[in-house]
CSV table of N, CA and C in Angstrom, one decimal:
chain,number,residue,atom,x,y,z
A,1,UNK,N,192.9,246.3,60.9
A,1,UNK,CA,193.6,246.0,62.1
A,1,UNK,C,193.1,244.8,62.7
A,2,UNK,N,194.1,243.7,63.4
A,2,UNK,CA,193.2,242.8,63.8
A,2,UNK,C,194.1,242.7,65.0
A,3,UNK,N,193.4,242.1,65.9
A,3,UNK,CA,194.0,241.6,67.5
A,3,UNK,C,195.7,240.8,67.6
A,4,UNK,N,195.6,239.9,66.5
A,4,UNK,CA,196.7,239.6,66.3
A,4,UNK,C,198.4,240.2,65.9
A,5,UNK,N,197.9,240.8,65.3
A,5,UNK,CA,199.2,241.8,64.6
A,5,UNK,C,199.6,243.0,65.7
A,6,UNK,N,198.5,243.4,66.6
A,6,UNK,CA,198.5,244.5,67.5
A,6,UNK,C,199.5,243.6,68.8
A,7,UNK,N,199.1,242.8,69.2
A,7,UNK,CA,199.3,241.9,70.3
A,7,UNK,C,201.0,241.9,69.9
A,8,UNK,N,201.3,241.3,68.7
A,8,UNK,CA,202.5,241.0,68.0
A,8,UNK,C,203.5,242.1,68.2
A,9,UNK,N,202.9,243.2,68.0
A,9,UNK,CA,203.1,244.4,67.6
A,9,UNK,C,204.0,244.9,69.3
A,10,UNK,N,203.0,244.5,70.1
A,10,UNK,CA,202.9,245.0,71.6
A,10,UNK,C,204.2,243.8,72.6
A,11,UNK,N,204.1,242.9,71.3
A,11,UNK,CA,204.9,242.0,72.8
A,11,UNK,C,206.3,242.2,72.9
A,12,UNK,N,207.0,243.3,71.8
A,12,UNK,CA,208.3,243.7,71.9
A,12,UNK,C,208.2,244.9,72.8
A,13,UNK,N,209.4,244.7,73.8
A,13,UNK,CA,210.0,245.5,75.1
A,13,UNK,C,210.1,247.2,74.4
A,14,UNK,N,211.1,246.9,73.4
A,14,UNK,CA,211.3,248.3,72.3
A,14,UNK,C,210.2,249.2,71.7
A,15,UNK,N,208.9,248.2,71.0
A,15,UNK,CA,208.1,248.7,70.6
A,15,UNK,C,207.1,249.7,71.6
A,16,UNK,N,207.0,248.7,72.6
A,16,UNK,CA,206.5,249.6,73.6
A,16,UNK,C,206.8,250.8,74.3
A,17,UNK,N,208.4,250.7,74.1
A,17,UNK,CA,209.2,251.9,74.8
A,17,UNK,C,209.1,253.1,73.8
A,18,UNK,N,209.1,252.5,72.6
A,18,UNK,CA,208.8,253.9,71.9
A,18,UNK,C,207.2,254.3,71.4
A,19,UNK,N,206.2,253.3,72.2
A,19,UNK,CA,205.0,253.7,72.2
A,19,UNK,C,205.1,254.8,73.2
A,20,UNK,N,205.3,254.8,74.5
A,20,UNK,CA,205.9,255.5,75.7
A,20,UNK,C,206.1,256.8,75.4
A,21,UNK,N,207.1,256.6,74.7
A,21,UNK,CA,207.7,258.0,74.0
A,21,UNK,C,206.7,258.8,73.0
A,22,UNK,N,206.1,258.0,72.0
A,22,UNK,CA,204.8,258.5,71.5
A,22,UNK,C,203.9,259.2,72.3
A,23,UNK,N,203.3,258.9,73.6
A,23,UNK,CA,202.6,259.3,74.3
A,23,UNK,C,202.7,260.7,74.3
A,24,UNK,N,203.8,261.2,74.5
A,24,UNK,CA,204.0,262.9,74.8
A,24,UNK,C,204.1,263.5,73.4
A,25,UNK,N,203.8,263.2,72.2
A,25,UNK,CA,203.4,263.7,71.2
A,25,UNK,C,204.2,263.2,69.8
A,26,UNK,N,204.2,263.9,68.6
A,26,UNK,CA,204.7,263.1,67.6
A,26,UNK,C,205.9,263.6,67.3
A,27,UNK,N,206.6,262.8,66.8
A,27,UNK,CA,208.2,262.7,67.4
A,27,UNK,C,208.5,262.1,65.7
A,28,UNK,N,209.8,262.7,65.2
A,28,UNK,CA,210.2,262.5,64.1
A,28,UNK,C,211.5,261.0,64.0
A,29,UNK,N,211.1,260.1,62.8
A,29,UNK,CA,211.8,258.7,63.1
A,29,UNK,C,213.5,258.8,63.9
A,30,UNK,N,213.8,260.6,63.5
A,30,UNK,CA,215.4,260.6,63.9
A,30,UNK,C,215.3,260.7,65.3
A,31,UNK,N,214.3,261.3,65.9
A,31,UNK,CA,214.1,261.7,67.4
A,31,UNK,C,214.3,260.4,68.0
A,32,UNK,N,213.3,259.4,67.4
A,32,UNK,CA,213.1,258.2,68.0
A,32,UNK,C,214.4,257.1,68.0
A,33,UNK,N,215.2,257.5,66.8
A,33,UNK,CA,216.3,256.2,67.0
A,33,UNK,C,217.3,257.4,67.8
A,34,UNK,N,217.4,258.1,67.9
A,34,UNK,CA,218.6,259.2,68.8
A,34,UNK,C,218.3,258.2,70.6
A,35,UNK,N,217.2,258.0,70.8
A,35,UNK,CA,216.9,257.6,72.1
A,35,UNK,C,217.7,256.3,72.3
A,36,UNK,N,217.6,255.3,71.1
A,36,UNK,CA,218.3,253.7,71.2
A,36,UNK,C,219.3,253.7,71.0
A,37,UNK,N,219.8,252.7,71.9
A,37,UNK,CA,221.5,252.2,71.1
A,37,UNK,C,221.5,250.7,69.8
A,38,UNK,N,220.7,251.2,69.0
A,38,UNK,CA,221.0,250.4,68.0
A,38,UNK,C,220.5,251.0,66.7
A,39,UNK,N,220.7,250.4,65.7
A,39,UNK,CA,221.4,251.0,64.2
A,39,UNK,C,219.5,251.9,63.5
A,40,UNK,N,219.8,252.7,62.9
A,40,UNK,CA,218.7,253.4,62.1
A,40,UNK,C,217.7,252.3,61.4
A,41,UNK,N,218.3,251.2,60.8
A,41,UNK,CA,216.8,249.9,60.5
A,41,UNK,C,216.2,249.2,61.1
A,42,UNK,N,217.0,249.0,62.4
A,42,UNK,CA,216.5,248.4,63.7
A,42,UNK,C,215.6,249.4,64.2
A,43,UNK,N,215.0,250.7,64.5
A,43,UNK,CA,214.7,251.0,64.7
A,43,UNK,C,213.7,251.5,64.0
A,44,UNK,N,213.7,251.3,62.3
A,44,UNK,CA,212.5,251.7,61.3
A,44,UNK,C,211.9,250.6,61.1
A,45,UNK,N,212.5,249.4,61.3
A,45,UNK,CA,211.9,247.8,61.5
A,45,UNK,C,210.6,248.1,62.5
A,46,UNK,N,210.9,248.2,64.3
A,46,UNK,CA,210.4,248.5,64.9
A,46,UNK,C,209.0,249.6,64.4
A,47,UNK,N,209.4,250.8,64.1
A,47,UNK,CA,208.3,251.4,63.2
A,47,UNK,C,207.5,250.7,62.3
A,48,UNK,N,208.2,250.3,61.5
A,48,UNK,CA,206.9,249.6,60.6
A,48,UNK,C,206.3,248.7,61.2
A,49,UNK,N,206.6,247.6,62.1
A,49,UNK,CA,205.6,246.9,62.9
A,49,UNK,C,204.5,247.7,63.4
A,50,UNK,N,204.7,248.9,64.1
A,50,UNK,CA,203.8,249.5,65.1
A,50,UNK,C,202.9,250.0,64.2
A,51,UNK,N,203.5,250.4,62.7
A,51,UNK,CA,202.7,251.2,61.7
A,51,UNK,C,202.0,250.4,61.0
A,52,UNK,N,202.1,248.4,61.0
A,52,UNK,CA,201.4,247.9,59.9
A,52,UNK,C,200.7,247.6,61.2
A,53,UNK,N,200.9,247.5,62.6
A,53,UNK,CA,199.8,247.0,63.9
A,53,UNK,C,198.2,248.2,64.0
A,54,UNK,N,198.6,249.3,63.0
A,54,UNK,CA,198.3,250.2,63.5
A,54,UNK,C,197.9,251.1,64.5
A,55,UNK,N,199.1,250.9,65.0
A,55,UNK,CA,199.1,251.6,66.5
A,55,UNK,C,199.8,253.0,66.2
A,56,UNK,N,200.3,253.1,65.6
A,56,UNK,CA,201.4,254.4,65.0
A,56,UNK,C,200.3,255.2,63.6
A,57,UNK,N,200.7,256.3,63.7
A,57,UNK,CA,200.4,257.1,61.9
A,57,UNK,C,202.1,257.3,62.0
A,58,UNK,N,202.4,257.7,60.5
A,58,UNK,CA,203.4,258.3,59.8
A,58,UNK,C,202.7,259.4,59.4
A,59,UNK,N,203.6,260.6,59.4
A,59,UNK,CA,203.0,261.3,58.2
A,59,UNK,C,204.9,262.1,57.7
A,60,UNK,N,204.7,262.6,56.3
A,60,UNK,CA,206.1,263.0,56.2
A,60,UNK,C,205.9,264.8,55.9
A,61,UNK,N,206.9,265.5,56.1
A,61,UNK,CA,207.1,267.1,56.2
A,61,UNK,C,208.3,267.0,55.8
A,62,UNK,N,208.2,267.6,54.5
A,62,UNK,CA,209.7,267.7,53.6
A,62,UNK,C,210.3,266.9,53.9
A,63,UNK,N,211.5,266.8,54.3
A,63,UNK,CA,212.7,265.8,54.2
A,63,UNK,C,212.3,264.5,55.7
A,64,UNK,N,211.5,264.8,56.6
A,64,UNK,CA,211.3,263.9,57.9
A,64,UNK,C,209.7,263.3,57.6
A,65,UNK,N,210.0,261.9,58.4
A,65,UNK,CA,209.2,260.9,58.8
A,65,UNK,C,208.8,261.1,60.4
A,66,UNK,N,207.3,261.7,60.4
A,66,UNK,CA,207.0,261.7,62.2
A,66,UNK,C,206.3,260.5,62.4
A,67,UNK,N,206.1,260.2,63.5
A,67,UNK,CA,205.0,259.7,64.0
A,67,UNK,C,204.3,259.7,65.2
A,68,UNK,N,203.0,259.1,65.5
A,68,UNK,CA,202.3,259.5,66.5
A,68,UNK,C,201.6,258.1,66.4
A,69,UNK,N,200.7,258.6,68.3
A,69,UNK,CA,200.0,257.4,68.5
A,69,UNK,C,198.6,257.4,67.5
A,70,UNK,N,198.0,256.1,67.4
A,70,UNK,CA,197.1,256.0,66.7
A,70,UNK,C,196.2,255.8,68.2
A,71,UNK,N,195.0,256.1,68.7
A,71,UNK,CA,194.6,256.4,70.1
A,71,UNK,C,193.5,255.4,70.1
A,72,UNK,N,192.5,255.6,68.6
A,72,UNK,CA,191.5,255.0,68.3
A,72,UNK,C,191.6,252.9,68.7
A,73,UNK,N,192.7,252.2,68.1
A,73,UNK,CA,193.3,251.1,68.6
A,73,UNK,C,193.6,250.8,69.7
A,74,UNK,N,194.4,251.6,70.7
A,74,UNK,CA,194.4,251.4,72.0
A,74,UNK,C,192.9,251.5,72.5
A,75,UNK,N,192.2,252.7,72.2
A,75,UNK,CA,190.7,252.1,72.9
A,75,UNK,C,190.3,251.0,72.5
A,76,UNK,N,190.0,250.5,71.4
A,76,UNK,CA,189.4,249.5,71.1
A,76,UNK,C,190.0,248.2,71.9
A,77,UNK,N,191.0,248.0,71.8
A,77,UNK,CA,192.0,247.3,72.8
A,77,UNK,C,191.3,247.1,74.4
A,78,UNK,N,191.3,248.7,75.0
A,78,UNK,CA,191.2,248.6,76.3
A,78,UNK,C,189.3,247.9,76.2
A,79,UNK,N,188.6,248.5,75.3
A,79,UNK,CA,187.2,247.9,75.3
A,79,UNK,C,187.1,246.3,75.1
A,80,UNK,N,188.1,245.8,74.7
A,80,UNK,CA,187.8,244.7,74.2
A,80,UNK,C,188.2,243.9,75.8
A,81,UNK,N,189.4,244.3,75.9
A,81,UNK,CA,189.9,243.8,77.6
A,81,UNK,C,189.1,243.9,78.8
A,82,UNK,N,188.1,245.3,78.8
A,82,UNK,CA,187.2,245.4,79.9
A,82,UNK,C,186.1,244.2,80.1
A,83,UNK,N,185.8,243.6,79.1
A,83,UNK,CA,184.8,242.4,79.2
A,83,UNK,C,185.4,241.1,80.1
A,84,UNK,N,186.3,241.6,80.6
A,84,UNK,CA,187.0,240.2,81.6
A,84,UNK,C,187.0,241.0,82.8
A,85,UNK,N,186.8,242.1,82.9
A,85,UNK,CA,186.5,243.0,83.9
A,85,UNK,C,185.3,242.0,84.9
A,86,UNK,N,185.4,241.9,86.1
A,86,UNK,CA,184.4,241.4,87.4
A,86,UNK,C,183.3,242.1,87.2
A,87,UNK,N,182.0,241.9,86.9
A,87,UNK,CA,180.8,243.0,87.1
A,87,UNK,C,180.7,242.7,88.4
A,88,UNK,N,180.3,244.1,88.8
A,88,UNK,CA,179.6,244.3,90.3
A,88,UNK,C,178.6,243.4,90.9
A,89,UNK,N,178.2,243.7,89.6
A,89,UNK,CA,176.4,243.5,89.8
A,89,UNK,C,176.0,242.4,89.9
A,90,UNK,N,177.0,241.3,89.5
A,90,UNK,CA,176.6,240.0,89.4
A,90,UNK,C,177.9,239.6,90.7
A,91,UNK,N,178.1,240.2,91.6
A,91,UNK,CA,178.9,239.4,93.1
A,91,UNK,C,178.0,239.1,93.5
A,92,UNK,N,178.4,237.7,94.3
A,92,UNK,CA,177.3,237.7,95.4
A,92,UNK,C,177.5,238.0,96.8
């Protein structure tokens, strides 16, 4: 995973919306295009970005494709962000 592809991954409105939706647990690819008004590849497009960003797992159960958040990347993310954080300790 690299910062780049994540960032890429993050700067679509969509992608994020169905990160969103991720949040409350893993949700099968049909659940997730039932929510958009646009076509079943547009919406597996969208998936595979979040899944090559690795922000997403796939996993399959007989005939469906779920997915879920990948949690481990957003920490790393929020860790990497906190270093722009103000330290206290060094205000004057």
């Amino acid at each position: 995973m690299g910062f780049a592809e994540t960032f890429k991954a993050l700067a679509d409105s969509k992608r994020r919306e169905i990160l969103i939706m991720l949040k409350k647990g893993r949700m099968s690819a049909g659940e997730i295009s039932d929510k958009f008004d646009m076509t079943n590849a547009t919406v597996s497009y969208h998936l595979s970005q979040l899944k090559k960003a690795d922000l997403v797992y796939e996993t399959k159960n007989k005939n469906y494709v779920y997915y879920e958040l990948n949690i481990s990347v957003f920490e790393e993310i929020m860790l990497w962000a906190s270093q722009f954080r103000e330290d206290e300790s060094n205000e004057k």
